[in-house]
Amino acid sequence: DAGVIQSPRHEVTEMGQEVTLRCKPISGHDYLFWYRQTMMRGLELLIYFNNNVPIDDSGMPEDRFSAKMPNASFSTLKIQPSEPRDSAVYFCASRFTGVYGYTFGSGTRLTVV
Amino acid sequence: AQKVTQAQTEISVVEKEDVTLDCVYETRDTTYYLFWYKQPPSGELVFLIRRNSFDEQNEISGRYSWNFQKSTSSFNFTITASQVVDSAVYFCALSEAGGATNKLIFGTGTLLAVQP
């Protein structure tokens, strides 16, 4: 298995633009998580899905952030409009029910200028 | 509420020294899981170990060992004979196993610098 695949690896965008981050979980995993890593706040959970359904989005910072999981093999995290304070590394992770190991993707480094 | 504390922000050692990274956790649950992840300079998060709350047996994997003590709510990580390649940020994390909580709560991480 190729692991959790995230794209793009790096994204530089101008303030106000829409940004879409993509994630392909490991095949068969039924949980998908989006985390954000910043120097100030460390690693924080934004949202997670179970069987493609959003379960807890309490970590989503504001309405500018949205996440979808249209099928078991794909998820997106969208920021519209983006702001400089959104600059961070965004990680996607997946796991299978009953197995408490989380596999992380390589992350997307987002820079909003 | 769940919380993970890694009091050591940065540690610097010379190659071949042993080093212990501390992790203290808080949880009200009786069933939970503890993790250690490594984040090398390349940025990815690498899974190292998972322990459940019912298994306090210490574990050794090569130069790595973990000491889990429920009495002190600690899950410390020791690297024996450190190497330059061990230089990374190490995160301790906690996940409660029951109910609807599936979050992995991370500590703030410890930056380990191993000097040649």
mmCIF file of C-alpha atoms in Angstrom:
data_model
loop_
_atom_site.group_PDB
_atom_site.id
_atom_site.type_symbol
_atom_site.label_atom_id
_atom_site.label_comp_id
_atom_site.label_asym_id
_atom_site.label_seq_id
_atom_site.Cartn_x
_atom_site.Cartn_y
_atom_site.Cartn_z
ATOM 1 C CA ASP A 1 0.000 0.000 0.000
ATOM 2 C CA ALA A 2 1.225 3.488 -0.829
ATOM 3 C CA GLY A 3 0.157 4.919 2.502
ATOM 4 C CA VAL A 4 -1.839 8.105 2.969
ATOM 5 C CA ILE A 5 -1.286 10.349 -0.027
ATOM 6 C CA GLN A 6 -1.624 14.105 0.194
ATOM 7 C CA SER A 7 -1.393 16.678 -2.532
ATOM 8 C CA PRO A 8 0.057 19.109 -3.152
ATOM 9 C CA ARG A 9 3.171 18.857 -0.972
ATOM 10 C CA HIS A 10 3.630 22.604 -1.070
ATOM 11 C CA GLU A 11 1.185 25.377 -1.886
ATOM 12 C CA VAL A 12 1.845 29.074 -2.040
ATOM 13 C CA THR A 13 -1.138 31.290 -2.611
ATOM 14 C CA GLU A 14 -2.161 34.894 -2.252
ATOM 15 C CA MET A 15 -4.466 36.091 0.458
ATOM 16 C CA GLY A 16 -8.078 35.840 -0.594
ATOM 17 C CA GLN A 17 -7.599 32.921 -2.926
ATOM 18 C CA GLU A 18 -9.293 29.569 -2.534
ATOM 19 C CA VAL A 19 -7.076 26.672 -1.534
ATOM 20 C CA THR A 20 -7.949 22.985 -1.807
ATOM 21 C CA LEU A 21 -5.912 20.298 -0.126
ATOM 22 C CA ARG A 22 -6.407 16.675 -1.089
ATOM 23 C CA CYS A 23 -6.037 13.372 0.691
ATOM 24 C CA LYS A 24 -6.276 9.733 -0.298
ATOM 25 C CA PRO A 25 -6.463 7.461 2.755
ATOM 26 C CA ILE A 26 -5.166 3.931 2.946
ATOM 27 C CA SER A 27 -7.543 1.549 1.250
ATOM 28 C CA GLY A 28 -9.901 -0.057 3.748
ATOM 29 C CA HIS A 29 -9.414 2.540 6.454
ATOM 30 C CA ASP A 30 -12.749 3.895 7.640
ATOM 31 C CA TYR A 31 -11.530 6.870 9.657
ATOM 32 C CA LEU A 32 -9.955 9.972 8.162
ATOM 33 C CA PHE A 33 -8.535 12.903 10.091
ATOM 34 C CA TRP A 34 -7.333 16.363 9.139
ATOM 35 C CA TYR A 35 -4.726 17.946 11.420
ATOM 36 C CA ARG A 36 -2.989 21.306 11.265
ATOM 37 C CA GLN A 37 0.492 21.979 12.620
ATOM 38 C CA THR A 38 1.683 25.455 13.535
ATOM 39 C CA MET A 39 4.436 26.709 15.767
ATOM 40 C CA MET A 40 1.967 28.446 18.042
ATOM 41 C CA ARG A 41 -0.647 25.725 18.423
ATOM 42 C CA GLY A 42 1.235 22.542 17.633
ATOM 43 C CA LEU A 43 -0.718 19.650 16.126
ATOM 44 C CA GLU A 44 -4.446 20.187 16.355
ATOM 45 C CA LEU A 45 -7.320 18.142 15.021
ATOM 46 C CA LEU A 46 -9.549 20.026 12.610
ATOM 47 C CA ILE A 47 -12.123 17.416 11.631
ATOM 48 C CA TYR A 48 -12.546 13.697 11.297
ATOM 49 C CA PHE A 49 -14.755 11.385 9.265
ATOM 50 C CA ASN A 50 -16.025 7.883 9.848
ATOM 51 C CA ASN A 51 -17.280 6.009 6.800
ATOM 52 C CA ASN A 52 -17.227 9.273 4.843
ATOM 53 C CA VAL A 53 -19.454 11.060 7.360
ATOM 54 C CA PRO A 54 -18.091 14.043 9.308
ATOM 55 C CA ILE A 55 -18.201 13.155 12.994
ATOM 56 C CA ASP A 56 -16.497 16.025 14.770
ATOM 57 C CA ASP A 57 -15.665 19.337 13.143
ATOM 58 C CA SER A 58 -15.255 21.284 16.357
ATOM 59 C CA GLY A 59 -11.640 21.971 15.535
ATOM 60 C CA MET A 60 -12.385 23.752 12.283
ATOM 61 C CA PRO A 61 -11.277 27.305 12.991
ATOM 62 C CA GLU A 62 -14.021 29.188 11.178
ATOM 63 C CA ASP A 63 -16.457 29.120 8.328
ATOM 64 C CA ARG A 64 -13.734 29.744 5.816
ATOM 65 C CA PHE A 65 -12.708 26.122 6.328
ATOM 66 C CA SER A 66 -14.703 23.234 4.924
ATOM 67 C CA ALA A 67 -13.988 19.548 4.445
ATOM 68 C CA LYS A 68 -15.643 16.870 2.395
ATOM 69 C CA MET A 69 -15.290 13.170 1.872
ATOM 70 C CA PRO A 70 -17.335 12.217 -1.194
ATOM 71 C CA ASN A 71 -16.140 8.626 -1.117
ATOM 72 C CA ALA A 72 -13.955 6.264 0.875
ATOM 73 C CA SER A 73 -10.850 7.053 -1.113
ATOM 74 C CA PHE A 74 -10.828 10.829 -1.263
ATOM 75 C CA SER A 75 -11.158 13.845 0.981
ATOM 76 C CA THR A 76 -10.628 17.564 0.532
ATOM 77 C CA LEU A 77 -9.990 20.438 2.886
ATOM 78 C CA LYS A 78 -10.880 23.800 1.422
ATOM 79 C CA ILE A 79 -10.063 27.265 2.655
ATOM 80 C CA GLN A 80 -11.965 30.135 1.086
ATOM 81 C CA PRO A 81 -10.839 32.871 1.300
ATOM 82 C CA SER A 82 -7.369 32.094 2.567
ATOM 83 C CA GLU A 83 -5.539 34.358 5.005
ATOM 84 C CA PRO A 84 -1.862 34.577 6.019
ATOM 85 C CA ARG A 85 -2.679 33.076 9.438
ATOM 86 C CA ASP A 86 -3.770 29.896 7.676
ATOM 87 C CA SER A 87 -0.147 29.230 6.800
ATOM 88 C CA ALA A 88 0.688 25.856 8.342
ATOM 89 C CA VAL A 89 1.364 22.247 7.551
ATOM 90 C CA TYR A 90 -1.837 20.300 7.063
ATOM 91 C CA PHE A 91 -1.738 16.578 7.696
ATOM 92 C CA CYS A 92 -4.217 13.929 6.732
ATOM 93 C CA ALA A 93 -4.310 10.631 8.631
ATOM 94 C CA SER A 94 -6.352 7.472 8.406
ATOM 95 C CA ARG A 95 -6.975 4.371 10.456
ATOM 96 C CA PHE A 96 -9.135 1.286 10.575
ATOM 97 C CA THR A 97 -11.787 0.652 13.244
ATOM 98 C CA GLY A 98 -10.378 -1.239 16.203
ATOM 99 C CA VAL A 99 -6.820 -0.522 15.245
ATOM 100 C CA TYR A 100 -5.590 2.468 17.139
ATOM 101 C CA GLY A 101 -2.617 3.238 14.968
ATOM 102 C CA TYR A 102 -2.943 6.344 12.851
ATOM 103 C CA THR A 103 -1.027 6.596 9.587
ATOM 104 C CA PHE A 104 -0.198 10.120 8.524
ATOM 105 C CA GLY A 105 0.406 11.504 5.091
ATOM 106 C CA SER A 106 3.474 13.574 4.296
ATOM 107 C CA GLY A 107 1.562 16.793 4.820
ATOM 108 C CA THR A 108 0.864 19.870 2.727
ATOM 109 C CA ARG A 109 2.858 22.962 3.577
ATOM 110 C CA LEU A 110 0.583 25.932 2.897
ATOM 111 C CA THR A 111 1.916 29.451 2.677
ATOM 112 C CA VAL A 112 -0.520 32.322 2.252
ATOM 113 C CA VAL A 113 1.145 35.586 1.304
ATOM 114 C CA ALA B 1 -10.211 16.429 29.698
ATOM 115 C CA GLN B 2 -7.370 14.839 27.839
ATOM 116 C CA LYS B 3 -3.966 16.439 27.943
ATOM 117 C CA VAL B 4 -0.427 15.456 27.049
ATOM 118 C CA THR B 5 2.529 17.327 28.489
ATOM 119 C CA GLN B 6 6.047 17.165 27.146
ATOM 120 C CA ALA B 7 7.924 19.485 29.448
ATOM 121 C CA GLN B 8 11.217 19.241 27.575
ATOM 122 C CA THR B 9 11.129 21.656 24.665
ATOM 123 C CA GLU B 10 14.624 20.927 23.403
ATOM 124 C CA ILE B 11 17.311 18.416 24.273
ATOM 125 C CA SER B 12 20.824 18.388 22.909
ATOM 126 C CA VAL B 13 23.110 15.395 23.332
ATOM 127 C CA VAL B 14 26.318 14.142 21.859
ATOM 128 C CA GLU B 15 26.255 11.023 19.740
ATOM 129 C CA LYS B 16 26.295 7.751 21.717
ATOM 130 C CA GLU B 17 24.738 9.323 24.771
ATOM 131 C CA ASP B 18 21.490 7.895 26.123
ATOM 132 C CA VAL B 19 18.540 10.274 26.228
ATOM 133 C CA THR B 20 15.076 10.064 27.782
ATOM 134 C CA LEU B 21 12.108 12.033 26.524
ATOM 135 C CA ASP B 22 9.400 12.607 29.099
ATOM 136 C CA CYS B 23 5.662 12.393 28.552
ATOM 137 C CA VAL B 24 2.934 12.932 31.136
ATOM 138 C CA TYR B 25 -0.720 12.510 30.266
ATOM 139 C CA GLU B 26 -4.123 13.241 31.754
ATOM 140 C CA THR B 27 -7.313 11.384 31.034
ATOM 141 C CA ARG B 28 -10.471 10.360 32.854
ATOM 142 C CA ASP B 29 -10.902 7.264 30.759
ATOM 143 C CA THR B 30 -9.783 3.869 32.007
ATOM 144 C CA THR B 31 -9.181 2.624 28.488
ATOM 145 C CA TYR B 32 -6.855 4.652 26.355
ATOM 146 C CA TYR B 33 -3.900 4.415 24.015
ATOM 147 C CA LEU B 34 -0.576 6.175 24.096
ATOM 148 C CA PHE B 35 1.649 6.820 21.113
ATOM 149 C CA TRP B 36 5.015 8.185 20.167
ATOM 150 C CA TYR B 37 5.653 9.747 16.771
ATOM 151 C CA LYS B 38 8.873 11.003 15.242
ATOM 152 C CA GLN B 39 8.980 14.034 12.960
ATOM 153 C CA PRO B 40 12.357 14.265 11.208
ATOM 154 C CA PRO B 41 13.480 17.442 9.439
ATOM 155 C CA SER B 42 11.743 16.231 6.280
ATOM 156 C CA GLY B 43 8.446 16.838 8.068
ATOM 157 C CA GLU B 44 6.529 13.592 7.940
ATOM 158 C CA LEU B 45 5.086 11.999 11.070
ATOM 159 C CA VAL B 46 6.462 8.541 11.660
ATOM 160 C CA PHE B 47 4.674 6.148 13.990
ATOM 161 C CA LEU B 48 6.971 4.587 16.592
ATOM 162 C CA ILE B 49 4.825 2.804 19.143
ATOM 163 C CA ARG B 50 1.324 2.339 20.533
ATOM 164 C CA ARG B 51 0.502 1.088 24.033
ATOM 165 C CA ASN B 52 -2.879 0.424 25.578
ATOM 166 C CA SER B 53 -3.723 1.339 29.132
ATOM 167 C CA PHE B 54 -3.926 -2.272 30.284
ATOM 168 C CA ASP B 55 -0.426 -3.175 29.251
ATOM 169 C CA GLU B 56 2.209 -1.636 31.482
ATOM 170 C CA GLN B 57 4.952 -3.903 30.294
ATOM 171 C CA ASN B 58 7.951 -1.934 29.128
ATOM 172 C CA GLU B 59 8.938 -2.389 25.534
ATOM 173 C CA ILE B 60 12.273 -2.409 23.781
ATOM 174 C CA SER B 61 12.848 -2.139 20.071
ATOM 175 C CA GLY B 62 16.496 -1.963 19.150
ATOM 176 C CA ARG B 63 17.897 1.235 20.632
ATOM 177 C CA TYR B 64 14.422 2.450 21.588
ATOM 178 C CA SER B 65 12.645 1.634 24.821
ATOM 179 C CA TRP B 66 9.471 2.842 26.448
ATOM 180 C CA ASN B 67 8.551 3.011 30.125
ATOM 181 C CA PHE B 68 4.812 3.159 30.827
ATOM 182 C CA GLN B 69 3.799 3.877 34.432
ATOM 183 C CA LYS B 70 0.116 4.379 35.146
ATOM 184 C CA SER B 71 0.849 5.357 38.744
ATOM 185 C CA THR B 72 2.569 8.501 37.554
ATOM 186 C CA SER B 73 0.646 8.850 34.255
ATOM 187 C CA SER B 74 3.894 8.788 32.351
ATOM 188 C CA PHE B 75 5.025 7.194 29.125
ATOM 189 C CA ASN B 76 8.692 7.990 28.712
ATOM 190 C CA PHE B 77 10.851 7.199 25.707
ATOM 191 C CA THR B 78 14.549 6.373 25.905
ATOM 192 C CA ILE B 79 17.011 6.246 23.043
ATOM 193 C CA THR B 80 20.150 4.323 23.866
ATOM 194 C CA ALA B 81 23.431 5.213 22.178
ATOM 195 C CA SER B 82 21.880 8.079 20.251
ATOM 196 C CA GLN B 83 22.829 8.735 16.638
ATOM 197 C CA VAL B 84 22.706 11.836 14.480
ATOM 198 C CA VAL B 85 19.828 10.279 12.525
ATOM 199 C CA ASP B 86 17.759 10.369 15.720
ATOM 200 C CA SER B 87 17.638 14.162 15.463
ATOM 201 C CA ALA B 88 13.961 15.026 15.135
ATOM 202 C CA VAL B 89 10.942 16.310 16.983
ATOM 203 C CA TYR B 90 9.290 13.586 19.022
ATOM 204 C CA PHE B 91 5.613 13.744 19.887
ATOM 205 C CA CYS B 92 3.758 11.837 22.554
ATOM 206 C CA ALA B 93 0.028 11.426 21.957
ATOM 207 C CA LEU B 94 -3.079 10.078 23.663
ATOM 208 C CA SER B 95 -6.296 8.614 22.328
ATOM 209 C CA GLU B 96 -9.253 7.552 24.416
ATOM 210 C CA ALA B 97 -10.595 4.222 23.210
ATOM 211 C CA GLY B 98 -14.190 4.443 24.277
ATOM 212 C CA GLY B 99 -17.237 6.353 23.178
ATOM 213 C CA ALA B 100 -17.198 8.684 20.257
ATOM 214 C CA THR B 101 -13.808 10.094 20.985
ATOM 215 C CA ASN B 102 -11.320 9.149 18.343
ATOM 216 C CA LYS B 103 -9.091 12.140 18.577
ATOM 217 C CA LEU B 104 -5.356 11.803 18.838
ATOM 218 C CA ILE B 105 -4.236 14.488 21.266
ATOM 219 C CA PHE B 106 -0.609 15.491 20.835
ATOM 220 C CA GLY B 107 1.888 16.969 23.216
ATOM 221 C CA THR B 108 3.881 19.978 22.106
ATOM 222 C CA GLY B 109 6.838 17.854 21.110
ATOM 223 C CA THR B 110 10.488 17.627 22.139
ATOM 224 C CA LEU B 111 13.180 18.663 19.709
ATOM 225 C CA LEU B 112 16.106 16.280 20.001
ATOM 226 C CA ALA B 113 19.400 17.377 18.523
ATOM 227 C CA VAL B 114 22.124 14.761 18.424
ATOM 228 C CA GLN B 115 25.532 16.294 17.805
ATOM 229 C CA PRO B 116 28.278 14.267 16.128
#
